[in-house]
mmCIF file of C-alpha atoms in Angstrom:
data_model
loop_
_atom_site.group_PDB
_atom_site.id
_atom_site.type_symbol
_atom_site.label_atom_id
_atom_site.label_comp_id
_atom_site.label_asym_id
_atom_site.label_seq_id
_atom_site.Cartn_x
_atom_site.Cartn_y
_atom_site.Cartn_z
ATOM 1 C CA UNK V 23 16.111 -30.041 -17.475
ATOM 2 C CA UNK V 24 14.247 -27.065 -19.623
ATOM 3 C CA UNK V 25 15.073 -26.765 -23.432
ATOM 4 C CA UNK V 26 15.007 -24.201 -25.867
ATOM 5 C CA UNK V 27 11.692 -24.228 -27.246
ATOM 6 C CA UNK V 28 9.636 -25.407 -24.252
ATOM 7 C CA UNK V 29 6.909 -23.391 -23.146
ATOM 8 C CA UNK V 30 6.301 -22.544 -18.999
ATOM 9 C CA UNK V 31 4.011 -20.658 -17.291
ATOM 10 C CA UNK V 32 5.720 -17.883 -14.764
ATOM 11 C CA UNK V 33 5.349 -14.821 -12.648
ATOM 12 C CA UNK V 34 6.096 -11.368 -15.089
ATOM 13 C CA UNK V 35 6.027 -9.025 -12.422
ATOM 14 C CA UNK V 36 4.673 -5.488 -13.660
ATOM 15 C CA UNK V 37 7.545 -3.277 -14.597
ATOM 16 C CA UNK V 38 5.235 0.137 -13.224
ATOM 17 C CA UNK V 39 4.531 -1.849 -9.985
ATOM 18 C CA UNK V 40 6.803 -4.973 -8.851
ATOM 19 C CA UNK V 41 4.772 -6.351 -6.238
ATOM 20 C CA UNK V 42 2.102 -7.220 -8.873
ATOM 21 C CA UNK V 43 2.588 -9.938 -11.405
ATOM 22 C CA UNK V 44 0.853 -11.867 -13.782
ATOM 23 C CA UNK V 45 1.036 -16.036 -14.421
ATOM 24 C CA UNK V 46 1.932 -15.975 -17.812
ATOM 25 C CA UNK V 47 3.411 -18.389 -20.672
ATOM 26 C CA UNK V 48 6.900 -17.876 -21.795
ATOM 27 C CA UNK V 49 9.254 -19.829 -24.790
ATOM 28 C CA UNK V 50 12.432 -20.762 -23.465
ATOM 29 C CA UNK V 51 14.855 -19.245 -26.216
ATOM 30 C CA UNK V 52 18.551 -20.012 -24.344
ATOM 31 C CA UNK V 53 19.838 -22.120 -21.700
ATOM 32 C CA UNK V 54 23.580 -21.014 -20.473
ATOM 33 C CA UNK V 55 23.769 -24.898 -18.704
ATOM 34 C CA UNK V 56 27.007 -22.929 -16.344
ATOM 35 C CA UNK V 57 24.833 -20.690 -14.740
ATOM 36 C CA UNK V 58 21.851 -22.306 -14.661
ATOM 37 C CA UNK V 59 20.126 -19.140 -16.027
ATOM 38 C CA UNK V 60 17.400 -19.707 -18.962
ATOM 39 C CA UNK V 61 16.610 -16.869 -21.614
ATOM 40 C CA UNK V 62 13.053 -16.407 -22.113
ATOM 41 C CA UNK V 63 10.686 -14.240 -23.962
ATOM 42 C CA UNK V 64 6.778 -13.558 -22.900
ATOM 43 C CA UNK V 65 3.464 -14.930 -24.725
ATOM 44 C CA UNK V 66 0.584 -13.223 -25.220
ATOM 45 C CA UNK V 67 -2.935 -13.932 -26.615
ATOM 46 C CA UNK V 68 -3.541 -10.241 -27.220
ATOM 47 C CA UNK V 69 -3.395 -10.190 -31.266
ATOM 48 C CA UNK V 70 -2.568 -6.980 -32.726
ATOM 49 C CA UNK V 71 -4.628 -4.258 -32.986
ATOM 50 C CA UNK V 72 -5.131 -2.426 -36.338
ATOM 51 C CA UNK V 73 -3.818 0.051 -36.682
ATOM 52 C CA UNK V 74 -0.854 -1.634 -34.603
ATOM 53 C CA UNK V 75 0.184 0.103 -31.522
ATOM 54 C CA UNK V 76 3.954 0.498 -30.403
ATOM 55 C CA UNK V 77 4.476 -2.677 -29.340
ATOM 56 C CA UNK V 78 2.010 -4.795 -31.360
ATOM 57 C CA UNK V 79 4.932 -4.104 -34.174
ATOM 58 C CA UNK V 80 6.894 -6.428 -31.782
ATOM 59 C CA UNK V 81 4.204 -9.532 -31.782
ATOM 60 C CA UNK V 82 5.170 -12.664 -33.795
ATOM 61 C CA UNK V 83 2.418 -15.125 -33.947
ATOM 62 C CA UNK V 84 2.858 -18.766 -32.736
ATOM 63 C CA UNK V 85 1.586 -20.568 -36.014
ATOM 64 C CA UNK V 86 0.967 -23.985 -34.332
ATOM 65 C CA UNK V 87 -0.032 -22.851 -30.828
ATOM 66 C CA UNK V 88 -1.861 -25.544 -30.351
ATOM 67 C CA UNK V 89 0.929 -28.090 -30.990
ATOM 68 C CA UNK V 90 3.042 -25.851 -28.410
ATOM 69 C CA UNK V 91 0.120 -26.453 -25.604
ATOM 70 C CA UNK V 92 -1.619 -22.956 -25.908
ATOM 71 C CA UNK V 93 -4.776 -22.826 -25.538
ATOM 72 C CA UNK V 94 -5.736 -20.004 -28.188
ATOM 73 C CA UNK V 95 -3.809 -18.297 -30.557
ATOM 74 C CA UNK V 96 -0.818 -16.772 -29.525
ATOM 75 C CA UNK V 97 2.120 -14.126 -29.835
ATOM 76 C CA UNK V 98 5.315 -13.927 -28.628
ATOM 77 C CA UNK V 99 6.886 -10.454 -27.681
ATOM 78 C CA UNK V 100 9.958 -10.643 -29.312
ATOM 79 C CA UNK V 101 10.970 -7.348 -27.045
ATOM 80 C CA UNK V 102 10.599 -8.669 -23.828
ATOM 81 C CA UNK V 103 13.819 -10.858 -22.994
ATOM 82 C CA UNK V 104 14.356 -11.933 -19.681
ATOM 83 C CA UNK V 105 16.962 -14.064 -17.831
ATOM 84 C CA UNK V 106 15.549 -16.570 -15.285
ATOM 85 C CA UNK V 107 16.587 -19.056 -12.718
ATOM 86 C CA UNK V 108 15.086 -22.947 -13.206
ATOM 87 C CA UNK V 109 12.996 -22.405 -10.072
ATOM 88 C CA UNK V 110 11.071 -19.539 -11.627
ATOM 89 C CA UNK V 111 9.575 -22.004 -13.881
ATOM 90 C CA UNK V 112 5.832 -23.112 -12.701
ATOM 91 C CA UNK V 113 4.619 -25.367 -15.104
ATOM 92 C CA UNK V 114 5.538 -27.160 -18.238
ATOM 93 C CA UNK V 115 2.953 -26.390 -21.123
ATOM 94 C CA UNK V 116 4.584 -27.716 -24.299
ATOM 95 C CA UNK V 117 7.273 -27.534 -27.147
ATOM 96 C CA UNK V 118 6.733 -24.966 -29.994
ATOM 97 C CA UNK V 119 7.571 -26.750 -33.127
ATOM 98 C CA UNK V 120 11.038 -26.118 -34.872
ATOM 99 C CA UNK V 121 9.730 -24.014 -37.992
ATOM 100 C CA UNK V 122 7.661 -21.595 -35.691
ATOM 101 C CA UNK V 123 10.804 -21.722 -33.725
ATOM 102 C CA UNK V 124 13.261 -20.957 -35.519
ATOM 103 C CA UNK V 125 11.282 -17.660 -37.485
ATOM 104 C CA UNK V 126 10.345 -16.387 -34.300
ATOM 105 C CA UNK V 127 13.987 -16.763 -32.986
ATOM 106 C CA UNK V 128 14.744 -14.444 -36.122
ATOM 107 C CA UNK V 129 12.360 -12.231 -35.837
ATOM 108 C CA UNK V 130 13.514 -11.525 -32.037
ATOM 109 C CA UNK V 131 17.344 -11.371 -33.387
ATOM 110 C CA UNK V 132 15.768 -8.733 -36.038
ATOM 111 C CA UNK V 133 14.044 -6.774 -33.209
ATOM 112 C CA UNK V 134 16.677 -6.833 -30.506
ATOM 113 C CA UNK V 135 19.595 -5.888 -32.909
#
């Protein structure tokens, strides 16, 4: 079964248009094992842009990307929280490692708070 920490690919439908969606990597950040349901937030490769728009303030890198099976360097946007069924998830990239884990779990806590 999918952990906390594991990164998937998935469909992120567009929020202006839901019949269009991207394949996109995601970190799991919850699993509620009663309902099945798995909290995840949405990667990016798109670094910031200085000066940082809106929601670059909300992009917290993935130090060892590589060691979580990305293949460039990457951001997670600690904004965009989503609850998902097991079947959403496509494919099994890799494990983010606990350090980059656990700040980007804080930073998210920081954001969403």
């Amino acid at each position: 079964m999918p952990d906390i920490r594991e990164v998937y690919r998935v469909k992120i439908f567009f929020e202006d248009d839901p019949s269009r969606f991207k394949i996109r990597p995601i970190l799991i950040i919850d699993v509620d094992s009663d309902s099945e349901l798995f909290t995840i937030t949405e990667i990016t490769s798109s670094k910031p842009k200085i000066p940082p728009t809106y929601h670059d303030r909300f992009k917290e890198p993935i130090i060892n990307w590589r060691r979580a099976g990305l293949n460039e360097p990457s951001y997670v946007k600690t904004h965009k929280i989503y609850r998902i069924e097991q079947d959403k998830l496509l494919e099994f990239v890799g494990e983010v490692p606990g350090p980059d884990f656990d700040r980007i779990l804080d930073r998210i806590v920081e954001v969403n708070s």
